[in-house]
Coordinates of C-alpha atoms in Angstrom, one line a residue:
X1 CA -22.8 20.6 0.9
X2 CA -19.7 18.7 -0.3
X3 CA -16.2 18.3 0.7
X4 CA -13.7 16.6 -1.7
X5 CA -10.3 15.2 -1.9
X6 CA -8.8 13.9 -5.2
X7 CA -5.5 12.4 -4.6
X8 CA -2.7 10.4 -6.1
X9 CA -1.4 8.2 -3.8
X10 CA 1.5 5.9 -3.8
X11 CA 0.4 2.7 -3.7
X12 CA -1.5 0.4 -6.1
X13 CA -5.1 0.7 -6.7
X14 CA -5.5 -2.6 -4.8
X15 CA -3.7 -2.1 -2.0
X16 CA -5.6 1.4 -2.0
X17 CA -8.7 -0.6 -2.4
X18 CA -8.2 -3.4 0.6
X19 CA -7.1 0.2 2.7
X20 CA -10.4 1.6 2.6
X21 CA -11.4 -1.5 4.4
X22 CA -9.7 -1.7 6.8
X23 CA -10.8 -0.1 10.2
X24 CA -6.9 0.1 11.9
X25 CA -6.3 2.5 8.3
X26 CA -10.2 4.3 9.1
X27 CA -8.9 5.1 13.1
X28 CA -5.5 5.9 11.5
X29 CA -6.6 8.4 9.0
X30 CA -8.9 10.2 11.7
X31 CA -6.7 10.4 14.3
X32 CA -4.9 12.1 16.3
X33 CA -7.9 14.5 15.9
X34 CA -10.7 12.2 16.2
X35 CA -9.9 8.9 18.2
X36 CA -12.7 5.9 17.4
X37 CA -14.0 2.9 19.5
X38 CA -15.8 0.3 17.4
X39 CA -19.4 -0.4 19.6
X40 CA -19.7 -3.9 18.1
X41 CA -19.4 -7.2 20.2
X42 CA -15.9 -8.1 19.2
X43 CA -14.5 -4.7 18.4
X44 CA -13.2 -3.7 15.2
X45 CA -13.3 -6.6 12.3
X46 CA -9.6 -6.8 10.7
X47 CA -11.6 -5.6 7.1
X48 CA -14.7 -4.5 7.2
X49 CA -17.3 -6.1 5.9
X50 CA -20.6 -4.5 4.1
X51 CA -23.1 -3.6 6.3
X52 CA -23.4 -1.7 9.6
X53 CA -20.7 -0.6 11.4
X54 CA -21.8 1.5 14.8
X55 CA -18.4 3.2 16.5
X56 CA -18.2 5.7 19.1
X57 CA -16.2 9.4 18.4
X58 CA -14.2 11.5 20.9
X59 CA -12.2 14.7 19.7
X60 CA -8.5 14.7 21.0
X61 CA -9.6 11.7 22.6
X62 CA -11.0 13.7 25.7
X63 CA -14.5 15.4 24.3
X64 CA -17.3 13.0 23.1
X65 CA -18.8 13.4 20.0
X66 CA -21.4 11.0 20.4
X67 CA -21.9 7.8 18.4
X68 CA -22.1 7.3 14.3
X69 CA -23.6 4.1 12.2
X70 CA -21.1 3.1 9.2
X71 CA -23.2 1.5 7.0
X72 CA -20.8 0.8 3.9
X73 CA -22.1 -1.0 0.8
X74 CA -19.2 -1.5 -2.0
X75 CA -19.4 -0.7 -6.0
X76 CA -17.5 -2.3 -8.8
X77 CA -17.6 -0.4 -12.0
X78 CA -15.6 -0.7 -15.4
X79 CA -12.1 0.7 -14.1
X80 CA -13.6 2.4 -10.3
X81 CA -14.2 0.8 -7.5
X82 CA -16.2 2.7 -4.6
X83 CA -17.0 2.2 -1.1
X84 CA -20.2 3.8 -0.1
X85 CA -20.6 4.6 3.9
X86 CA -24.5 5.8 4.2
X87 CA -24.8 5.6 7.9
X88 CA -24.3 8.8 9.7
X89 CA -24.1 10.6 13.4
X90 CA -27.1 8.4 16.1
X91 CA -25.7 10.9 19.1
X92 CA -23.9 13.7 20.5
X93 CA -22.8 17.2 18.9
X94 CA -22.7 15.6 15.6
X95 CA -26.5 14.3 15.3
X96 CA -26.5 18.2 13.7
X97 CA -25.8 16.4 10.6
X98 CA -29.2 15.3 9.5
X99 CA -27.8 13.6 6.0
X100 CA -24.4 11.7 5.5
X101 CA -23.1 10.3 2.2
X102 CA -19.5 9.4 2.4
X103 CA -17.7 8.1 -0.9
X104 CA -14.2 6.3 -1.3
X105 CA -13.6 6.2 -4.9
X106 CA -10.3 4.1 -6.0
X107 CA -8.8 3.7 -9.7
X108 CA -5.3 3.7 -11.5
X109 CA -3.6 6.9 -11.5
X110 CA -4.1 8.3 -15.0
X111 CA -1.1 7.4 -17.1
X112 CA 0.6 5.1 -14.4
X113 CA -0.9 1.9 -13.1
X114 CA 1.0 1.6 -10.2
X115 CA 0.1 4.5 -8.2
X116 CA -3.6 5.3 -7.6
X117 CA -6.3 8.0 -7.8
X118 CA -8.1 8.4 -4.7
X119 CA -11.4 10.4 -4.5
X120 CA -13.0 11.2 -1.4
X121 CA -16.3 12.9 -1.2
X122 CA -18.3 14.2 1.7
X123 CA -21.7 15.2 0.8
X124 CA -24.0 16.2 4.4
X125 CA -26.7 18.2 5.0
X126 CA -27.5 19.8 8.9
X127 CA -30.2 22.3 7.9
X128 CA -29.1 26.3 8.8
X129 CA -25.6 24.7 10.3
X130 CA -24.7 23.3 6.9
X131 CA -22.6 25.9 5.9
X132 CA -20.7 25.6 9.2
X133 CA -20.2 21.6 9.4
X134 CA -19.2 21.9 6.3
X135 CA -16.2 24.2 7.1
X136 CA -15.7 22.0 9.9
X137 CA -15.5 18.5 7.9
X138 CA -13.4 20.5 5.1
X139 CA -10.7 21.0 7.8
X140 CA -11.1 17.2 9.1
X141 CA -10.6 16.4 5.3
X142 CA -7.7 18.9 4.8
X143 CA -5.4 16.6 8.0
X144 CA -7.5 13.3 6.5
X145 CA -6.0 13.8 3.3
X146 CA -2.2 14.0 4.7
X147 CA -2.8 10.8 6.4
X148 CA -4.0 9.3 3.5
X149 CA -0.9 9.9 1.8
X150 CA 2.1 9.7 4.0
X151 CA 0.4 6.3 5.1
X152 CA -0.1 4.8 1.2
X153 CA 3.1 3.8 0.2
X154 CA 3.3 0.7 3.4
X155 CA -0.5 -0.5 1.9
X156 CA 1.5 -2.1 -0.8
X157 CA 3.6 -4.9 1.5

């Protein structure tokens, strides 16, 4: 099942597009909700590069939710740009979710170049639980999608 956002946000498409690579933004955006520790020798990169990305998830900081793999590939199309994150849950409550496909898609607002449009798509699959991940991630989105937006005007300094 999918869950989507499709936003304008106030900031320019590339400052929009350098956000969604940037892991203080991704822990940000998910938080206070979900609080995330990068699992990588070094910690978090300051923009992340393609590849794989393996973090570990705790709700309200307090409750693990076990570990995820980002594994984010990036694509550059006539007037889009999308980040791709195929990874997906490797432990804990979340391992439910058997398919992940998480896509940032970032152009110019329609009719005003220096504001952006901002679509964020969810697609998982967790076999007889999908219905009810689902509902869960839509909520997550819901707060994400606040974030996203009180946060993208200061992506343009």
């Amino acid at each position: 099942m999918r869950v989507t956002l499709d936003l304008i946000l106030d900031c320019s498409p590339d400052a929009a597009w350098e956000a969604v690579h940037s892991p203080a933004v991704f822990r940000a955006v998910s938080g206070p909700w979900t609080t995330v520790e990068s699992l990588e020798p070094g910690g978090f990169p300051s923009r992340w590069p393609g590849g794989d990305h393996r973090v570990k998830l705790r709700m309200l900081g307090v409750l693990p939710m076990g570990t995820q793999l980002i594994r984010l590939s990036d694509e550059v199309a006539p007037g889009v740009r999308t980040v791709h994150d195929t990874g997906g849950p490797l432990s804990g409550p979340m391992r439910t979710v058997r398919s992940w496909h998480h896509q940032m898609a970032i152009s110019a607002a329609p009719g005003d170049g220096g504001r952006t449009r901002f679509r964020d798509t969810l697609t998982v699959k967790a076999g007889v639980l999908t219905p009810f991940v689902t509902a869960g991630f839509w909520v997550f989105w819901q707060l994400r999608g606040r974030a996203l937006k009180r946060l993208a005007p200061g992506w343009n300094t």
